[in-house]
Amino acid sequence: MFSSLRIRNYRLFFIGQVVSNTGTWMQRIAQDWLVLSLTGSSAAVGITTALQFLPMLLFGLYGGVLVDRLPKRPALLVTQSAMALTGLALAALTLSGHVQVWHVYVAAFAVGLATVVDNPARQSFVSEMVGPEQLQNAVSLNSANFQSARLVGPAVAGLMITGVGTGWAFLANGLSFAAPIAGLLLMRARELHVVERAPRGKGQLREGLRYVAKRPELIWPIVLVGFIGTFGFNFPVWLSAYADHVFDSGAGAYSLFNTLMAVGSLVGALLAARRGTARLRVLIAAALAFGLLETVAALAPSYWLFALLMVPIGVFGLTVNVTANTAVQMGTDPAMRGRVMALFMMVFMGGTPLGAPVVGWITDTYGARVGFAAGGVVSAAAAAAIGLVLARVGGLRLSVGWHHGHPRVRFVPRERERLATAA
């Protein structure tokens, strides 16, 4: 489960990310709380979130082109330092009493700009640290790391905000980047897997898109992640509606739903770390299960049944993310990896802000149950359709039959079917 941590460079990277991810989650909570306290407006909080995601939507693919040209470790040193300075600047403004809401907007946009390069650089740097044999394990552990921080960071931020104020949470986040920066500086360059960098040239963005379009084993997992990210991952919309309007349980229920989902996600990441390979059939099965579980949860009659269903939804949602991420990285030429992972992250992260207003409108108009069920149905339908496409591309055919008295549905190679008929 933890085999990639035997590699010294990855171990330094992992420890640094544990610390900075916790700080990042603290800043997210503190940032939203500060904007709300300055303006009293939920719309202003929404603008802050949108500004943080907007650069990835606008410039994500260009970030991938840059990452393929640049050495990954120095690029990460720059992006991590930039995010540290943003946290420290917000801390100084808040602690001195001079902070205004436009300062937070600028800081959120600046973090988003740094993420445009930081995200694909971190994703593609993992393979340089661990090599192809340990890539699935390392990607899974990165997800476990992120989910652990998602459990710890908001709790620590809540205590810090109520105890000493939001400024100290920003300061903690700014200082937390010392850990990944130190880890990057302490790495042994000779132990990294050498990757040929893409030369500077025209048309590299189009080249990256053409590269993905010609490879069904890349394009279809990215399309699937796009559907699920846009329509299936709108949990802030649904869970708040269930806590408020369906079960009348308030903020405590919303917190519990999110915590149980984070626990499921952490379990999903650790289970993915145990698997040695990222198979597309695992991706399709997990996506189908995720969509069906969302649909079942939408109809759950009781509070506790709904809450408990958050755990398996978290498990399968994270399995989709990790399996798709690893399959795409493993199937990509190292010189193209930055551009391909930028496209992957842009589709996955950029889809949610686009889908949220649509899903929010359905939820407001027809109720939380219909909104949640719609997200689940779209996710399951996308998984089934893309599974059939991948089976067709791979020369497989859907076989429905009986085995030891039980119905069995599976994909079989067309060649094997023809041989069986001839015999």
XYZ file of C-alpha atoms in Angstrom:
423
model
C 0.000 0.000 0.000
C 2.869 2.431 0.777
C 5.561 0.960 -1.499
C 6.384 4.222 -3.350
C 7.338 5.850 -0.018
C 10.502 3.704 -0.068
C 11.794 6.119 -2.745
C 13.578 8.975 -0.952
C 12.646 11.755 -3.395
C 8.965 10.823 -3.352
C 9.012 10.521 0.449
C 10.302 14.128 0.720
C 7.638 15.276 -1.763
C 4.855 13.401 0.086
C 5.753 14.828 3.526
C 5.895 18.354 2.081
C 2.469 17.902 0.483
C 0.939 16.613 3.759
C 1.884 19.902 5.444
C 1.017 22.287 2.582
C -2.282 20.550 1.692
C -3.434 20.994 5.297
C -2.478 24.686 5.073
C -4.300 25.034 1.741
C -7.545 23.652 3.201
C -7.142 26.018 6.170
C -6.809 28.980 3.793
C -9.890 27.914 1.779
C -12.064 27.896 4.905
C -10.537 31.123 6.300
C -10.851 32.875 2.926
C -14.567 32.078 2.592
C -15.236 33.055 6.204
C -13.349 36.354 5.817
C -15.269 37.284 2.624
C -18.574 36.439 4.325
C -17.695 38.518 7.400
C -16.542 41.487 5.234
C -19.564 41.498 2.883
C -22.337 39.391 4.455
C -22.883 38.006 0.937
C -22.866 34.365 -0.190
C -22.554 35.634 -3.774
C -19.221 37.265 -2.835
C -18.013 33.877 -1.542
C -19.064 32.363 -4.883
C -17.088 35.049 -6.752
C -13.988 34.173 -4.683
C -14.304 30.484 -5.594
C -14.918 31.322 -9.269
C -11.815 33.558 -9.390
C -9.724 30.691 -8.026
C -10.970 28.284 -10.747
C -11.132 30.788 -13.628
C -7.389 30.737 -14.525
C -7.510 26.920 -14.905
C -10.424 27.251 -17.339
C -8.804 30.106 -19.300
C -5.123 29.147 -19.308
C -4.992 25.477 -18.192
C -3.835 24.122 -21.564
C -1.151 26.817 -21.915
C 0.100 25.802 -18.455
C 0.520 22.258 -19.795
C 2.574 23.522 -22.763
C 4.839 25.431 -20.338
C 5.243 22.401 -18.064
C 6.353 20.195 -20.985
C 9.068 22.748 -21.838
C 10.288 23.454 -18.284
C 12.226 21.301 -15.793
C 9.566 20.266 -13.251
C 11.438 20.746 -9.960
C 12.472 24.421 -10.529
C 8.953 25.162 -11.876
C 7.432 23.753 -8.676
C 9.819 25.787 -6.523
C 8.529 28.962 -8.225
C 4.805 28.070 -8.009
C 4.991 26.899 -4.380
C 6.909 30.079 -3.412
C 4.277 32.221 -5.176
C 1.454 30.532 -3.253
C 3.386 30.962 0.017
C 3.778 34.713 -0.636
C 0.031 35.015 -1.352
C -0.819 33.433 2.011
C 1.700 35.634 3.855
C 0.391 38.808 2.117
C -3.202 37.988 3.140
C -2.004 37.284 6.686
C -0.225 40.669 6.882
C -3.284 42.550 5.542
C -5.718 40.741 7.852
C -3.625 40.890 11.029
C -2.929 44.614 10.475
C -6.668 45.303 10.005
C -6.281 46.710 6.474
C -7.829 43.826 4.525
C -10.611 44.576 2.014
C -12.638 42.142 -0.051
C -10.828 43.054 -3.301
C -7.553 41.956 -1.657
C -9.057 38.477 -1.185
C -10.285 38.428 -4.796
C -6.785 39.297 -6.078
C -5.216 36.649 -3.802
C -7.691 33.971 -4.991
C -6.969 34.815 -8.654
C -3.179 34.793 -7.971
C -3.409 31.311 -6.394
C -5.456 30.190 -9.419
C -2.760 31.494 -11.787
C -0.030 29.627 -9.874
C -2.193 26.469 -9.986
C -2.272 26.632 -13.823
C 1.416 25.595 -13.820
C 1.614 23.935 -10.389
C -1.102 21.337 -11.031
C 0.208 19.715 -14.252
C 3.802 20.091 -12.978
C 2.999 18.191 -9.758
C 0.989 15.540 -11.637
C 3.725 14.853 -14.206
C 6.631 15.190 -11.717
C 5.337 12.145 -9.811
C 6.402 9.815 -12.660
C 9.891 11.403 -12.671
C 10.274 10.641 -8.964
C 8.943 7.067 -8.893
C 9.066 5.672 -12.460
C 6.296 3.720 -14.236
C 6.300 0.712 -11.841
C 5.252 2.761 -8.799
C 3.125 5.399 -10.568
C -0.303 3.945 -9.656
C 0.742 3.638 -6.014
C 2.186 7.177 -5.856
C -0.867 8.803 -7.531
C -3.150 6.941 -5.092
C -1.086 8.056 -2.090
C -1.202 11.664 -3.360
C -5.001 11.409 -3.330
C -4.963 9.873 0.167
C -2.710 12.746 1.237
C -5.157 15.327 -0.162
C -8.182 13.636 1.454
C -6.411 13.445 4.842
C -5.735 17.185 4.637
C -9.395 17.705 3.705
C -10.345 16.028 7.012
C -7.775 17.829 9.190
C -7.416 21.295 7.552
C -10.998 22.596 7.942
C -11.173 21.365 11.558
C -7.903 23.146 12.469
C -9.028 26.262 10.545
C -12.321 26.309 12.484
C -10.500 26.198 15.821
C -7.999 28.845 14.716
C -10.642 31.248 13.308
C -12.775 31.088 16.456
C -9.740 31.163 18.772
C -7.351 33.761 17.279
C -8.858 34.956 13.949
C -8.590 34.339 10.184
C -5.252 36.161 9.828
C -3.426 33.441 11.760
C -4.923 30.742 9.486
C -3.496 32.609 6.456
C -0.135 32.876 8.230
C -0.153 29.122 8.965
C -0.849 28.398 5.275
C 1.942 30.723 4.100
C 4.439 29.087 6.449
C 3.243 25.561 5.524
C 4.859 25.928 2.073
C 8.282 25.807 3.752
C 7.813 21.994 3.919
C 7.351 21.265 0.162
C 9.989 23.869 -0.789
C 12.498 22.228 1.598
C 11.540 18.781 0.219
C 12.162 19.898 -3.381
C 15.545 21.420 -2.435
C 16.639 18.257 -0.574
C 15.865 15.887 -3.476
C 18.707 14.050 -5.242
C 18.553 15.064 -8.907
C 20.568 11.999 -9.994
C 17.795 9.688 -8.662
C 15.064 11.297 -10.791
C 13.928 9.467 -13.944
C 15.186 11.504 -16.895
C 12.386 12.801 -19.145
C 13.056 14.474 -22.468
C 11.537 17.977 -22.445
C 9.545 19.300 -25.387
C 11.522 21.925 -27.389
C 10.107 25.410 -27.731
C 8.035 25.647 -30.914
C 4.799 26.768 -32.540
C 1.561 24.792 -32.478
C 2.381 22.780 -29.320
C -1.082 23.321 -27.855
C -2.751 21.976 -31.019
C -0.200 19.144 -31.084
C -1.244 18.131 -27.550
C -4.958 18.157 -28.424
C -4.326 16.125 -31.625
C -2.239 13.639 -29.612
C -5.123 13.021 -27.193
C -7.786 12.939 -29.923
C -5.981 10.084 -31.767
C -5.799 7.864 -28.667
C -9.086 6.352 -27.456
C -7.365 5.083 -24.278
C -6.741 8.775 -23.367
C -9.684 10.695 -24.824
C -12.475 8.527 -23.399
C -11.280 8.490 -19.751
C -10.906 12.296 -19.994
C -14.445 12.608 -21.444
C -15.803 10.373 -18.644
C -14.046 12.426 -15.952
C -15.481 15.560 -17.621
C -19.058 14.268 -17.334
C -18.617 13.133 -13.746
C -16.776 16.327 -12.705
C -19.445 18.537 -14.313
C -22.615 16.696 -13.239
C -21.683 14.212 -10.499
C -19.383 16.178 -8.169
C -21.656 19.085 -7.167
C -21.814 18.009 -3.531
C -21.815 21.521 -1.960
C -25.107 22.190 -3.820
C -26.771 18.878 -2.946
C -25.541 18.224 0.583
C -26.412 21.716 1.820
C -29.908 21.314 0.274
C -30.370 17.903 1.956
C -29.164 19.221 5.333
C -31.451 22.284 5.151
C -34.572 21.328 3.188
C -34.869 17.517 3.225
C -33.786 16.580 6.757
C -34.036 20.033 8.490
C -30.798 19.306 10.354
C -28.684 22.446 9.735
C -24.941 23.005 9.496
C -24.030 20.022 11.704
C -25.564 17.593 9.188
C -23.785 19.320 6.279
C -20.479 18.928 8.111
C -21.202 15.250 8.891
C -22.088 14.452 5.238
C -18.831 16.041 4.037
C -16.764 14.284 6.714
C -18.219 10.841 5.857
C -17.553 11.444 2.156
C -13.957 12.468 2.939
C -13.540 9.237 4.975
C -14.829 7.229 1.989
C -12.483 9.105 -0.347
C -9.522 8.341 1.908
C -10.462 4.631 1.963
C -10.831 4.702 -1.850
C -7.385 6.241 -2.243
C -5.742 3.633 0.013
C -7.518 0.761 -1.810
C -6.325 2.220 -5.133
C -2.774 2.301 -3.719
C -2.974 -1.468 -3.161
C -3.866 -2.158 -6.803
C -0.840 -2.550 -9.022
C -2.381 -1.361 -12.289
C -4.984 1.110 -13.533
C -7.379 -0.855 -15.731
C -10.020 0.892 -17.807
C -12.615 -1.706 -16.808
C -12.047 -0.739 -13.138
C -12.607 2.905 -14.152
C -15.892 2.115 -15.952
C -17.153 -0.129 -13.110
C -16.309 2.484 -10.453
C -17.975 5.282 -12.481
C -21.103 3.151 -12.961
C -21.230 2.300 -9.231
C -20.701 5.986 -8.354
C -23.633 7.104 -10.532
C -25.950 4.335 -9.287
C -25.090 5.049 -5.624
C -25.844 8.749 -6.111
C -29.238 7.809 -7.569
C -29.962 5.439 -4.649
C -28.845 8.064 -2.084
C -31.126 10.651 -3.739
C -34.101 8.441 -2.833
C -32.886 7.475 0.683
C -35.855 7.858 3.063
C -33.923 8.390 6.314
C -31.197 10.754 7.511
C -28.807 8.018 8.676
C -29.150 5.893 5.536
C -28.351 8.973 3.427
C -25.370 9.822 5.666
C -23.955 6.260 5.521
C -24.243 6.194 1.707
C -21.770 9.112 1.600
C -18.954 6.669 2.474
C -19.258 4.340 -0.590
C -19.964 7.377 -2.822
C -16.640 8.790 -1.585
C -14.874 5.448 -2.212
C -16.074 5.103 -5.814
C -15.735 8.818 -6.651
C -12.089 8.756 -5.598
C -11.511 5.438 -7.422
C -12.751 7.076 -10.645
C -10.400 10.032 -10.175
C -7.278 7.995 -9.288
C -7.817 5.282 -11.919
C -8.443 7.803 -14.709
C -5.465 9.918 -13.603
C -3.100 6.925 -13.548
C -4.415 5.401 -16.811
C -3.941 8.727 -18.630
C -0.442 9.289 -17.190
C 0.663 5.721 -17.983
C -0.662 5.937 -21.539
C 1.025 9.270 -22.354
C 4.446 9.901 -23.865
C 6.596 11.672 -21.185
C 7.268 14.654 -23.507
C 3.471 15.225 -23.825
C 2.531 14.512 -20.206
C 2.289 18.153 -19.052
C -0.172 19.066 -21.826
C -2.259 15.905 -21.387
C -2.457 16.270 -17.575
C -3.332 19.972 -17.964
C -6.248 18.940 -20.197
C -7.244 16.243 -17.663
C -7.209 18.707 -14.728
C -8.934 21.452 -16.743
C -11.782 19.096 -17.679
C -12.101 17.658 -14.156
C -11.699 20.855 -12.089
C -13.143 23.260 -14.658
C -16.289 21.193 -15.200
C -17.650 21.660 -11.675
C -18.061 25.484 -11.835
C -19.793 25.066 -15.225
C -22.133 22.302 -14.041
C -22.913 23.785 -10.612
C -25.331 26.507 -11.860
C -27.255 23.941 -13.965
C -27.435 21.425 -11.128
C -28.281 24.243 -8.681
C -31.181 25.372 -10.910
C -32.564 21.796 -11.127
C -32.227 21.431 -7.336
C -33.945 24.784 -6.645
C -36.744 24.173 -9.180
C -37.528 20.485 -8.670
C -36.058 19.751 -5.229
C -32.858 18.246 -3.784
C -33.844 14.628 -4.539
C -34.426 15.294 -8.253
C -31.187 17.339 -8.504
C -29.055 14.630 -6.843
C -30.724 11.829 -8.860
C -30.123 13.755 -12.110
C -26.384 13.976 -11.346
C -26.286 10.243 -10.608
C -28.216 9.275 -13.752
C -25.964 11.398 -16.012
C -22.815 9.907 -14.393
C -24.068 6.297 -14.733
C -25.247 6.864 -18.335
C -21.868 8.391 -19.287
C -20.042 5.422 -17.701
C -22.215 2.883 -19.549
C -21.904 4.679 -22.922
C -18.124 5.154 -22.668
C -17.715 1.547 -21.471
C -19.452 0.352 -24.654
C -17.297 2.676 -26.802
C -14.070 1.384 -25.194
C -15.250 -2.218 -25.594
C -15.926 -1.600 -29.288
C -12.517 0.058 -29.768
C -10.853 -2.873 -27.991
C -12.598 -5.441 -30.209
C -14.882 -6.681 -27.394
C -18.564 -7.617 -27.501
C -21.133 -7.577 -24.707
C -21.977 -11.191 -23.765
C -25.072 -11.974 -21.684
C -25.525 -15.564 -20.552
C -25.854 -17.979 -17.643
C -23.032 -19.428 -15.540
C -23.755 -22.075 -12.829
C -27.392 -20.999 -12.757
C -26.635 -17.255 -12.436
C -26.868 -14.514 -15.081
C -23.453 -13.237 -16.189
C -22.749 -10.019 -18.113
C -19.212 -9.543 -19.472
C -17.170 -8.337 -22.448
C -15.552 -11.041 -24.605
C -13.082 -10.626 -27.505
C -14.800 -10.865 -30.891
C -11.970 -13.102 -32.144
C -12.609 -15.645 -29.377
C -16.346 -15.582 -30.174
C -15.657 -16.304 -33.877
C -13.333 -19.202 -32.979
C -15.971 -20.693 -30.654
C -18.616 -20.468 -33.425
C -16.253 -22.100 -35.973
C -15.493 -24.939 -33.568
